[in-house]
């Protein structure tokens, strides 16, 4: 009798939780036609336990150098379970930037600046659901960004499947250090759907779908586009501030798969397809291999390839000033491809000497990147015949650059 | 006729109710190995995603989160 009552109460409780998940889905998706099917799926799935993330501390130093830009700084993450169902994390991140990039060289003077980011995240284990919410703020001398995010994840099918939903809303303030009056806003919204699936005892895969929309002042307040002018029957170049559309919506679908090899090592593949309302389509894939050794070392090597086509309003050289409504000459909006080759060496250790530390690892990582642009020309080439060979406007060689990225970090679990 | 696809999908979903885990908990030793973690170093992957986001138009559907405008 008592056992039957307990089962009934448990079922009642689980039904309430299913209804709560369904309500959140309904509010997030807002698509009534599809809601019926999703509700059906959830109603018949067994709910199983979720767990909180592990307590850990990470301290990282990063260094980037390439294309005339040097960026370095620390990054810290601290995560701690503060109560039985609650885990909190906070992070701190700094970019110290010294820039003489191709845009800066052709349009302005080299500069130094610093960006600082703080974040706080809370994960709450409510019965069998993991709810999370967070806040991140980032500031530099001419840009402030605030983002809040909420999410829910749930395990199904005896922990073989995990489905997650997320929503983030950001608000940015853009200013121009050379203009005290200039101030613009950006509103951002991001919707995320994730699926993690164990396929076999050797293989697991994740799928992620992101929809992001931006509204406001979306271009760089300093960058200018290039247009052709004629002086004394000679073709020359002039510059004016870029103009971007006030909205942008993008979708991205990504997949990552991991396979445990017949010996103790893992191989992984990551692919992603991206498109947006500016006409950009991008694809990238990455292959990586992880190999541990008996001495406590873990090595990872990876190769990544990325390519995209240009935005519809991008041109390296416009025919005239105000030739069209929207005009951009940002190399990130051009047609180009990039390759990255990276390696990480990690040494794991167990600390018997310090009782409150469970284990840790020291990691050193190096990535080499190469960018080759297909319709972004190097406008910083020599224009003075007295100083050597010159190029006509619009006939300069295409731009390209290499970059090196170093990361040194310590991770401790306690 | 419009109900046929709906009924078909409903039957498929109801079949899902009877799905048993095809990888039992005692068969997940390899999946529990740290080398099989999707994102073993979140601080590092978050940083690398930020590097990519600042230099590429594509965004979203990656394993970590970045931030900032990444101008230039």
CSV table of C-alpha atoms in Angstrom, one decimal:
chain,number,residue,atom,x,y,z
A,1,UNK,CA,0.0,0.0,0.0
A,2,UNK,CA,2.7,2.4,1.0
A,3,UNK,CA,4.9,1.3,-1.9
A,4,UNK,CA,2.0,1.9,-4.3
A,5,UNK,CA,1.5,5.4,-2.9
A,6,UNK,CA,5.1,6.2,-3.3
A,7,UNK,CA,5.0,5.1,-7.0
A,8,UNK,CA,1.9,7.2,-7.6
A,9,UNK,CA,3.5,10.3,-6.0
A,10,UNK,CA,6.7,9.7,-8.1
A,11,UNK,CA,4.7,9.4,-11.3
A,12,UNK,CA,2.7,12.5,-10.4
A,13,UNK,CA,6.0,14.4,-9.8
A,14,UNK,CA,7.5,13.2,-13.0
A,15,UNK,CA,4.4,14.3,-15.0
A,16,UNK,CA,4.6,17.7,-13.4
A,17,UNK,CA,8.3,17.9,-14.5
A,18,UNK,CA,7.4,16.8,-18.1
A,19,UNK,CA,4.7,19.5,-18.2
A,20,UNK,CA,7.2,22.1,-17.0
A,21,UNK,CA,9.6,21.1,-19.8
A,22,UNK,CA,6.8,21.2,-22.3
A,23,UNK,CA,5.7,24.6,-21.2
A,24,UNK,CA,9.3,26.0,-21.5
A,25,UNK,CA,9.5,24.5,-25.0
A,26,UNK,CA,6.2,26.0,-25.9
A,27,UNK,CA,7.2,29.4,-24.8
A,28,UNK,CA,10.6,29.1,-26.5
A,29,UNK,CA,9.5,27.7,-29.8
A,30,UNK,CA,6.1,29.3,-30.1
A,31,UNK,CA,5.3,27.0,-33.0
A,32,UNK,CA,2.0,25.4,-32.1
A,33,UNK,CA,1.9,23.0,-35.1
A,34,UNK,CA,5.2,21.4,-34.2
A,35,UNK,CA,4.6,21.7,-30.5
A,36,UNK,CA,2.1,18.8,-30.6
A,37,UNK,CA,4.7,16.5,-31.9
A,38,UNK,CA,7.4,17.6,-29.5
A,39,UNK,CA,5.0,17.3,-26.6
A,40,UNK,CA,4.2,13.8,-27.7
A,41,UNK,CA,7.9,12.9,-27.8
A,42,UNK,CA,8.6,14.3,-24.4
A,43,UNK,CA,5.5,12.8,-22.8
A,44,UNK,CA,6.6,9.3,-23.7
A,45,UNK,CA,10.3,9.6,-22.9
A,46,UNK,CA,11.6,8.3,-19.6
A,47,UNK,CA,13.2,11.0,-17.6
A,48,UNK,CA,16.6,10.2,-16.1
A,49,UNK,CA,19.1,11.8,-13.8
A,50,UNK,CA,21.3,14.8,-14.8
A,51,UNK,CA,24.5,15.8,-12.9
A,52,UNK,CA,26.1,19.1,-12.0
A,53,UNK,CA,29.5,20.0,-13.6
A,54,UNK,CA,32.6,19.1,-11.7
A,55,UNK,CA,34.3,21.6,-9.4
A,56,UNK,CA,37.4,22.9,-11.1
A,57,UNK,CA,39.8,25.9,-11.4
A,58,UNK,CA,41.5,26.9,-14.7
A,59,UNK,CA,44.2,29.5,-15.2
A,60,UNK,CA,45.2,30.2,-18.8
A,61,UNK,CA,47.6,32.6,-20.5
A,62,UNK,CA,47.0,33.2,-24.2
A,63,UNK,CA,49.1,34.8,-26.9
A,64,UNK,CA,48.1,35.5,-30.5
A,65,UNK,CA,50.4,37.0,-33.1
A,66,UNK,CA,49.6,37.5,-36.8
A,67,UNK,CA,48.6,40.0,-39.4
A,68,UNK,CA,50.3,42.8,-37.5
A,69,UNK,CA,48.2,42.1,-34.4
A,70,UNK,CA,49.5,40.9,-31.0
A,71,UNK,CA,46.9,39.9,-28.4
A,72,UNK,CA,47.7,38.4,-25.0
A,73,UNK,CA,46.2,38.1,-21.5
A,74,UNK,CA,45.0,35.8,-18.8
A,75,UNK,CA,41.8,33.8,-18.5
A,76,UNK,CA,40.5,32.4,-15.2
A,77,UNK,CA,37.6,30.0,-14.5
A,78,UNK,CA,36.4,29.0,-11.0
A,79,UNK,CA,33.6,26.5,-10.6
A,80,UNK,CA,32.2,25.3,-7.2
A,81,UNK,CA,29.2,23.4,-6.0
A,82,UNK,CA,27.7,25.7,-3.4
A,83,UNK,CA,24.7,23.6,-2.3
A,84,UNK,CA,23.4,20.1,-3.0
A,85,UNK,CA,21.6,21.2,-6.2
A,86,UNK,CA,23.6,24.3,-7.2
A,87,UNK,CA,26.9,24.9,-8.9
A,88,UNK,CA,28.3,28.3,-9.6
A,89,UNK,CA,31.1,29.4,-11.9
A,90,UNK,CA,32.7,32.7,-12.6
A,91,UNK,CA,35.3,33.7,-15.2
A,92,UNK,CA,37.6,36.6,-15.9
A,93,UNK,CA,39.2,37.2,-19.3
A,94,UNK,CA,41.5,39.9,-20.6
A,95,UNK,CA,42.7,40.8,-24.2
A,96,UNK,CA,45.6,43.2,-24.3
A,97,UNK,CA,45.7,44.3,-28.0
A,98,UNK,CA,48.5,45.9,-30.0
A,99,UNK,CA,47.2,46.4,-33.5
A,100,UNK,CA,48.8,47.4,-36.8
A,101,UNK,CA,46.5,45.2,-38.9
A,102,UNK,CA,46.0,45.7,-42.6
A,103,UNK,CA,42.9,47.9,-42.0
A,104,UNK,CA,44.8,50.0,-39.4
A,105,UNK,CA,47.9,50.4,-41.7
A,106,UNK,CA,45.8,51.6,-44.7
A,107,UNK,CA,43.2,53.7,-42.9
A,108,UNK,CA,44.5,54.8,-39.4
A,109,UNK,CA,47.4,54.6,-36.9
A,110,UNK,CA,48.5,51.6,-34.9
A,111,UNK,CA,46.8,51.5,-31.5
A,112,UNK,CA,46.8,49.7,-28.1
A,113,UNK,CA,43.8,48.8,-26.1
A,114,UNK,CA,42.4,46.3,-23.6
A,115,UNK,CA,39.2,44.3,-23.4
A,116,UNK,CA,38.1,42.9,-20.0
A,117,UNK,CA,35.3,40.3,-19.6
A,118,UNK,CA,33.6,39.0,-16.4
A,119,UNK,CA,31.0,36.3,-16.2
A,120,UNK,CA,28.8,34.5,-13.6
A,121,UNK,CA,26.9,31.3,-14.2
A,122,UNK,CA,24.6,29.3,-12.0
A,123,UNK,CA,23.6,25.7,-12.7
A,124,UNK,CA,20.6,24.3,-10.8
A,125,UNK,CA,19.8,20.6,-10.6
A,126,UNK,CA,16.0,20.4,-10.1
A,127,UNK,CA,15.2,16.8,-9.7
A,128,UNK,CA,16.2,15.4,-13.1
A,129,UNK,CA,16.6,18.6,-15.1
A,130,UNK,CA,19.6,20.9,-15.3
A,131,UNK,CA,18.7,24.5,-15.5
A,132,UNK,CA,21.4,27.2,-16.1
A,133,UNK,CA,21.5,30.9,-16.3
A,134,UNK,CA,24.4,33.3,-16.7
A,135,UNK,CA,25.5,36.9,-17.1
A,136,UNK,CA,28.6,38.1,-19.0
A,137,UNK,CA,29.9,41.7,-19.4
A,138,UNK,CA,32.7,42.8,-21.6
A,139,UNK,CA,34.2,46.3,-21.9
A,140,UNK,CA,36.8,48.2,-23.8
A,141,UNK,CA,37.4,51.9,-24.3
A,142,UNK,CA,34.8,52.1,-27.2
A,143,UNK,CA,32.7,49.0,-26.8
A,144,UNK,CA,30.5,47.5,-24.0
A,145,UNK,CA,28.6,44.2,-24.3
A,146,UNK,CA,26.2,42.7,-21.8
A,147,UNK,CA,24.7,39.2,-22.3
A,148,UNK,CA,22.3,37.1,-20.2
A,149,UNK,CA,21.6,33.5,-21.0
A,150,UNK,CA,19.3,30.8,-19.8
A,151,UNK,CA,19.3,27.1,-20.7
A,152,UNK,CA,17.8,23.7,-19.8
A,153,UNK,CA,19.2,20.2,-20.6
A,154,UNK,CA,17.7,16.8,-20.0
A,155,UNK,CA,18.9,13.2,-20.4
A,156,UNK,CA,16.7,10.6,-22.0
A,157,UNK,CA,16.8,6.9,-23.0
A,158,UNK,CA,18.9,5.8,-20.0
A,159,UNK,CA,21.3,8.7,-20.4
A,160,UNK,CA,22.0,7.8,-24.1
A,161,UNK,CA,20.5,11.0,-25.3
A,162,UNK,CA,20.7,14.6,-24.0
A,163,UNK,CA,18.6,17.5,-25.4
A,164,UNK,CA,19.4,21.1,-24.5
A,165,UNK,CA,17.7,24.4,-25.2
A,166,UNK,CA,19.2,27.8,-24.7
A,167,UNK,CA,18.4,31.4,-25.2
A,168,UNK,CA,20.7,34.4,-24.9
A,169,UNK,CA,20.0,38.1,-25.1
A,170,UNK,CA,22.8,40.7,-25.6
A,171,UNK,CA,22.9,44.4,-25.6
A,172,UNK,CA,26.0,46.3,-26.9
A,173,UNK,CA,27.0,49.9,-26.8
A,174,UNK,CA,29.3,51.1,-29.6
A,175,UNK,CA,31.2,54.3,-29.4
A,176,UNK,CA,34.1,55.9,-31.3
A,177,UNK,CA,37.1,57.0,-29.4
A,178,UNK,CA,37.7,59.9,-31.8
A,179,UNK,CA,34.1,61.2,-31.6
A,180,UNK,CA,32.6,62.0,-28.2
A,181,UNK,CA,29.1,62.3,-29.7
A,182,UNK,CA,28.9,59.0,-31.5
A,183,UNK,CA,27.0,56.3,-29.6
A,184,UNK,CA,25.0,53.4,-31.1
A,185,UNK,CA,23.3,50.3,-29.8
A,186,UNK,CA,23.0,46.7,-30.9
A,187,UNK,CA,20.4,44.2,-29.6
A,188,UNK,CA,21.3,40.5,-30.1
A,189,UNK,CA,19.2,37.3,-29.6
A,190,UNK,CA,20.5,33.8,-29.8
A,191,UNK,CA,18.4,30.5,-29.8
A,192,UNK,CA,20.2,27.2,-29.4
A,193,UNK,CA,19.1,23.6,-29.7
A,194,UNK,CA,21.5,20.8,-28.9
A,195,UNK,CA,21.4,17.0,-29.1
A,196,UNK,CA,24.0,14.7,-27.7
A,197,UNK,CA,23.7,11.0,-28.5
A,198,UNK,CA,25.7,7.9,-27.5
A,199,UNK,CA,25.6,5.8,-30.7
A,200,UNK,CA,27.6,2.8,-29.4
A,201,UNK,CA,30.0,1.9,-26.6
A,202,UNK,CA,32.8,3.4,-28.8
A,203,UNK,CA,31.1,6.4,-30.4
A,204,UNK,CA,29.3,9.6,-29.3
A,205,UNK,CA,28.0,12.5,-31.4
A,206,UNK,CA,26.6,16.0,-30.7
A,207,UNK,CA,24.4,18.2,-33.0
A,208,UNK,CA,23.9,21.9,-32.4
A,209,UNK,CA,21.7,24.4,-34.1
A,210,UNK,CA,22.0,28.1,-33.6
A,211,UNK,CA,19.8,30.9,-34.7
A,212,UNK,CA,21.2,34.4,-34.0
A,213,UNK,CA,19.7,37.8,-34.9
A,214,UNK,CA,21.3,41.2,-34.5
A,215,UNK,CA,19.7,44.6,-34.8
A,216,UNK,CA,21.4,48.0,-34.6
A,217,UNK,CA,24.8,49.4,-35.6
A,218,UNK,CA,26.6,46.4,-37.0
A,219,UNK,CA,29.6,47.8,-38.7
A,220,UNK,CA,33.0,48.8,-37.3
A,221,UNK,CA,32.8,52.5,-36.5
A,222,UNK,CA,36.3,53.1,-37.8
A,223,UNK,CA,36.6,51.0,-40.9
A,224,UNK,CA,36.1,52.6,-44.3
A,225,UNK,CA,35.4,51.2,-47.8
A,226,UNK,CA,37.5,52.0,-50.9
A,227,UNK,CA,36.1,53.6,-54.0
A,228,UNK,CA,37.7,54.6,-57.4
A,229,UNK,CA,38.2,58.2,-58.3
A,230,UNK,CA,39.9,59.7,-61.3
A,231,UNK,CA,42.5,62.5,-60.9
A,232,UNK,CA,44.1,63.9,-64.0
A,233,UNK,CA,42.8,60.9,-66.0
A,234,UNK,CA,44.6,58.6,-63.6
A,235,UNK,CA,42.7,56.0,-61.5
A,236,UNK,CA,43.2,56.6,-57.8
A,237,UNK,CA,41.4,55.6,-54.6
A,238,UNK,CA,39.4,57.4,-51.9
A,239,UNK,CA,37.9,56.2,-48.6
A,240,UNK,CA,34.6,56.7,-46.8
A,241,UNK,CA,32.9,55.1,-43.7
A,242,UNK,CA,31.3,51.7,-44.3
A,243,UNK,CA,27.5,51.3,-44.2
A,244,UNK,CA,26.0,48.0,-43.1
A,245,UNK,CA,22.4,46.8,-43.0
A,246,UNK,CA,20.8,47.4,-39.6
A,247,UNK,CA,19.8,43.7,-39.2
A,248,UNK,CA,21.4,40.3,-39.6
A,249,UNK,CA,20.1,36.9,-39.0
A,250,UNK,CA,22.2,33.8,-39.2
A,251,UNK,CA,21.8,30.0,-38.8
A,252,UNK,CA,24.5,27.5,-38.0
A,253,UNK,CA,24.2,23.7,-37.9
A,254,UNK,CA,27.2,21.8,-36.4
A,255,UNK,CA,28.1,18.2,-35.7
A,256,UNK,CA,30.9,16.8,-33.6
A,257,UNK,CA,31.6,13.0,-33.4
A,258,UNK,CA,34.1,11.1,-31.3
A,259,UNK,CA,35.2,7.6,-31.8
A,260,UNK,CA,37.2,5.4,-29.4
A,261,UNK,CA,39.8,3.5,-31.4
A,262,UNK,CA,40.7,-0.2,-30.9
A,263,UNK,CA,43.6,0.9,-28.7
A,264,UNK,CA,43.4,3.7,-26.1
A,265,UNK,CA,43.1,6.8,-28.3
A,266,UNK,CA,40.2,8.8,-29.8
A,267,UNK,CA,39.6,10.4,-33.2
A,268,UNK,CA,37.1,13.2,-33.7
A,269,UNK,CA,35.4,15.0,-36.6
A,270,UNK,CA,33.6,18.4,-36.5
A,271,UNK,CA,31.7,19.9,-39.3
A,272,UNK,CA,29.6,23.1,-39.5
A,273,UNK,CA,27.4,24.8,-42.1
A,274,UNK,CA,26.6,28.5,-41.7
A,275,UNK,CA,24.5,31.0,-43.7
A,276,UNK,CA,23.1,34.5,-43.0
A,277,UNK,CA,20.9,37.2,-44.5
A,278,UNK,CA,23.9,39.1,-45.8
A,279,UNK,CA,24.5,36.3,-48.4
A,280,UNK,CA,27.4,34.7,-46.6
A,281,UNK,CA,27.7,30.9,-46.7
A,282,UNK,CA,30.5,29.3,-44.7
A,283,UNK,CA,31.7,25.7,-44.1
A,284,UNK,CA,34.3,24.4,-41.8
A,285,UNK,CA,35.5,21.0,-40.7
A,286,UNK,CA,38.1,19.8,-38.2
A,287,UNK,CA,39.8,16.5,-37.6
A,288,UNK,CA,41.5,15.7,-34.3
A,289,UNK,CA,43.3,12.8,-32.7
A,290,UNK,CA,43.9,12.3,-29.0
A,291,UNK,CA,46.6,9.9,-27.7
A,292,UNK,CA,47.4,9.3,-24.0
A,293,UNK,CA,50.6,7.7,-22.8
A,294,UNK,CA,51.3,5.5,-19.8
A,295,UNK,CA,53.5,8.3,-18.4
A,296,UNK,CA,50.5,10.6,-17.8
A,297,UNK,CA,50.8,12.6,-21.0
A,298,UNK,CA,47.9,13.3,-23.4
A,299,UNK,CA,48.6,14.6,-26.9
A,300,UNK,CA,46.0,16.1,-29.3
A,301,UNK,CA,46.7,17.1,-32.9
A,302,UNK,CA,44.1,18.8,-35.0
A,303,UNK,CA,43.6,20.2,-38.5
A,304,UNK,CA,40.8,22.7,-39.3
A,305,UNK,CA,39.7,24.1,-42.6
A,306,UNK,CA,37.3,27.0,-43.1
A,307,UNK,CA,35.9,28.8,-46.2
A,308,UNK,CA,33.3,31.4,-46.9
A,309,UNK,CA,31.9,33.5,-49.7
A,310,UNK,CA,31.6,37.3,-49.6
A,311,UNK,CA,28.6,39.3,-48.3
A,312,UNK,CA,26.4,40.7,-51.0
A,313,UNK,CA,27.4,44.3,-50.2
A,314,UNK,CA,31.2,43.6,-50.0
A,315,UNK,CA,33.6,44.9,-52.6
A,316,UNK,CA,37.4,45.5,-52.5
A,317,UNK,CA,37.0,48.6,-54.7
A,318,UNK,CA,33.6,50.2,-55.4
A,319,UNK,CA,33.0,52.2,-58.6
A,320,UNK,CA,32.0,55.4,-56.8
A,321,UNK,CA,31.3,56.9,-53.5
A,322,UNK,CA,27.7,56.0,-52.3
A,323,UNK,CA,27.5,53.5,-55.2
A,324,UNK,CA,24.9,51.5,-53.3
A,325,UNK,CA,22.9,51.6,-50.1
A,326,UNK,CA,25.3,49.3,-48.1
A,327,UNK,CA,29.0,49.2,-48.7
A,328,UNK,CA,31.7,47.2,-46.8
A,329,UNK,CA,35.3,46.4,-47.2
A,330,UNK,CA,35.8,44.2,-44.1
A,331,UNK,CA,38.1,41.3,-45.0
A,332,UNK,CA,36.0,39.1,-42.7
A,333,UNK,CA,33.1,39.7,-45.2
A,334,UNK,CA,35.1,38.8,-48.3
A,335,UNK,CA,35.6,35.4,-49.9
A,336,UNK,CA,38.5,33.5,-48.3
A,337,UNK,CA,39.7,30.3,-46.8
A,338,UNK,CA,41.8,29.5,-43.8
A,339,UNK,CA,43.6,26.5,-42.4
A,340,UNK,CA,44.7,25.8,-38.8
A,341,UNK,CA,47.1,23.1,-37.6
A,342,UNK,CA,47.3,22.7,-33.8
A,343,UNK,CA,48.8,20.5,-31.1
A,344,UNK,CA,48.2,20.3,-27.4
A,345,UNK,CA,50.4,18.5,-24.8
A,346,UNK,CA,48.8,17.8,-21.4
A,347,UNK,CA,50.4,16.3,-18.3
A,348,UNK,CA,48.0,15.0,-15.8
A,349,UNK,CA,48.9,14.6,-12.1
A,350,UNK,CA,47.3,13.3,-8.9
A,351,UNK,CA,48.1,15.3,-5.8
A,352,UNK,CA,48.5,13.2,-2.7
A,353,UNK,CA,50.2,16.0,-0.8
A,354,UNK,CA,47.3,18.4,-1.0
A,355,UNK,CA,44.2,16.8,0.4
A,356,UNK,CA,41.5,19.0,-1.1
A,357,UNK,CA,42.9,18.7,-4.7
A,358,UNK,CA,41.6,15.6,-6.5
A,359,UNK,CA,43.7,15.9,-9.7
A,360,UNK,CA,45.2,18.4,-12.1
A,361,UNK,CA,46.8,18.9,-15.5
A,362,UNK,CA,49.3,21.3,-17.1
A,363,UNK,CA,48.7,22.1,-20.7
A,364,UNK,CA,50.7,23.7,-23.5
A,365,UNK,CA,49.0,24.4,-26.9
A,366,UNK,CA,50.2,25.8,-30.2
A,367,UNK,CA,48.1,26.6,-33.3
A,368,UNK,CA,49.3,27.8,-36.6
A,369,UNK,CA,46.7,29.6,-38.8
A,370,UNK,CA,46.9,30.7,-42.4
A,371,UNK,CA,44.4,33.0,-44.1
A,372,UNK,CA,44.2,33.5,-47.9
A,373,UNK,CA,41.8,36.1,-49.3
A,374,UNK,CA,40.3,35.7,-52.8
A,375,UNK,CA,38.9,39.3,-53.3
A,376,UNK,CA,40.5,41.4,-50.6
A,377,UNK,CA,43.6,43.2,-52.0
A,378,UNK,CA,46.6,44.5,-50.1
A,379,UNK,CA,45.9,48.3,-50.4
A,380,UNK,CA,49.0,49.0,-48.2
A,381,UNK,CA,51.4,48.3,-51.1
A,382,UNK,CA,53.8,50.9,-52.3
A,383,UNK,CA,52.3,53.8,-54.4
A,384,UNK,CA,55.5,55.8,-54.8
A,385,UNK,CA,57.5,55.0,-58.0
A,386,UNK,CA,60.6,56.5,-56.3
A,387,UNK,CA,60.5,53.7,-53.7
A,388,UNK,CA,60.3,50.8,-56.0
A,389,UNK,CA,57.7,48.8,-58.0
A,390,UNK,CA,54.1,50.0,-57.7
A,391,UNK,CA,50.7,48.5,-58.3
A,392,UNK,CA,47.7,50.2,-60.0
A,393,UNK,CA,44.6,50.7,-57.8
A,394,UNK,CA,42.5,47.5,-58.0
A,395,UNK,CA,45.4,45.5,-59.3
A,396,UNK,CA,47.2,44.9,-56.0
A,397,UNK,CA,48.1,41.3,-54.9
A,398,UNK,CA,45.5,39.6,-52.8
A,399,UNK,CA,46.1,39.8,-49.0
A,400,UNK,CA,47.0,36.8,-46.8
A,401,UNK,CA,48.6,36.3,-43.5
A,402,UNK,CA,49.7,33.7,-40.9
A,403,UNK,CA,49.2,33.7,-37.2
A,404,UNK,CA,50.6,31.7,-34.2
A,405,UNK,CA,48.5,31.1,-31.1
A,406,UNK,CA,50.1,29.9,-27.8
A,407,UNK,CA,48.1,28.8,-24.7
A,408,UNK,CA,49.6,27.7,-21.4
A,409,UNK,CA,47.1,26.6,-18.8
A,410,UNK,CA,46.7,24.8,-15.5
A,411,UNK,CA,43.5,22.9,-14.6
A,412,UNK,CA,42.7,21.6,-11.1
A,413,UNK,CA,39.8,19.5,-10.0
A,414,UNK,CA,38.9,19.4,-6.3
B,1,UNK,CA,-5.4,12.5,-46.1
B,2,UNK,CA,-3.7,15.3,-44.1
B,3,UNK,CA,-3.9,13.1,-41.0
B,4,UNK,CA,-1.8,10.3,-42.5
B,5,UNK,CA,1.7,11.9,-42.0
B,6,UNK,CA,0.6,12.9,-38.4
B,7,UNK,CA,-0.5,9.4,-37.6
B,8,UNK,CA,2.7,8.0,-39.1
B,9,UNK,CA,4.9,10.3,-37.0
B,10,UNK,CA,2.8,9.6,-33.9
B,11,UNK,CA,3.3,5.8,-34.3
B,12,UNK,CA,7.0,6.4,-34.7
B,13,UNK,CA,7.1,8.5,-31.5
B,14,UNK,CA,5.1,5.9,-29.6
B,15,UNK,CA,7.5,3.3,-30.6
B,16,UNK,CA,10.2,5.5,-29.0
B,17,UNK,CA,8.5,4.9,-25.7
B,18,UNK,CA,9.6,1.3,-25.7
B,19,UNK,CA,13.2,2.0,-26.7
B,20,UNK,CA,15.7,0.3,-24.3
B,21,UNK,CA,19.2,1.7,-23.9
B,22,UNK,CA,21.3,-0.2,-26.4
B,23,UNK,CA,24.5,0.7,-24.6
B,24,UNK,CA,24.2,-0.5,-21.0
B,25,UNK,CA,25.8,1.5,-18.1
B,26,UNK,CA,28.4,-1.3,-17.6
B,27,UNK,CA,29.4,-0.9,-21.3
B,28,UNK,CA,30.3,2.8,-21.0
B,29,UNK,CA,33.9,2.5,-19.7
B,30,UNK,CA,35.4,3.8,-22.9
B,31,UNK,CA,32.9,6.6,-23.2
B,32,UNK,CA,33.8,7.6,-19.6
B,33,UNK,CA,37.5,7.9,-20.5
B,34,UNK,CA,38.6,11.6,-20.3
B,35,UNK,CA,39.9,11.3,-23.9
B,36,UNK,CA,36.2,10.9,-25.0
B,37,UNK,CA,35.1,14.2,-23.5
B,38,UNK,CA,33.5,16.5,-26.1
B,39,UNK,CA,35.0,19.6,-24.5
B,40,UNK,CA,37.8,18.6,-22.1
B,41,UNK,CA,39.2,22.1,-21.8
B,42,UNK,CA,36.4,24.7,-21.8
B,43,UNK,CA,38.6,27.7,-21.1
B,44,UNK,CA,40.9,26.8,-24.0
B,45,UNK,CA,38.1,26.0,-26.4
B,46,UNK,CA,36.2,29.2,-25.4
B,47,UNK,CA,39.3,31.2,-26.2
B,48,UNK,CA,39.9,29.4,-29.6
B,49,UNK,CA,36.2,30.0,-30.5
B,50,UNK,CA,36.7,33.7,-29.7
B,51,UNK,CA,39.8,33.7,-32.0
B,52,UNK,CA,37.8,32.2,-34.8
B,53,UNK,CA,34.7,34.4,-34.3
B,54,UNK,CA,36.8,37.5,-34.5
B,55,UNK,CA,38.3,36.5,-37.8
B,56,UNK,CA,35.4,34.6,-39.5
B,57,UNK,CA,31.8,35.5,-40.4
B,58,UNK,CA,30.4,32.2,-39.2
B,59,UNK,CA,29.2,32.1,-35.6
B,60,UNK,CA,27.3,29.7,-33.4
B,61,UNK,CA,26.9,25.9,-33.2
B,62,UNK,CA,30.4,25.5,-31.7
B,63,UNK,CA,31.4,23.8,-28.5
B,64,UNK,CA,32.1,27.0,-26.5
B,65,UNK,CA,31.2,30.6,-26.2
B,66,UNK,CA,33.2,33.7,-27.1
B,67,UNK,CA,32.6,37.4,-26.6
B,68,UNK,CA,33.4,40.9,-27.6
B,69,UNK,CA,33.4,42.5,-31.0
B,70,UNK,CA,36.8,41.3,-32.1
B,71,UNK,CA,37.3,44.4,-34.3
B,72,UNK,CA,40.2,44.3,-36.8
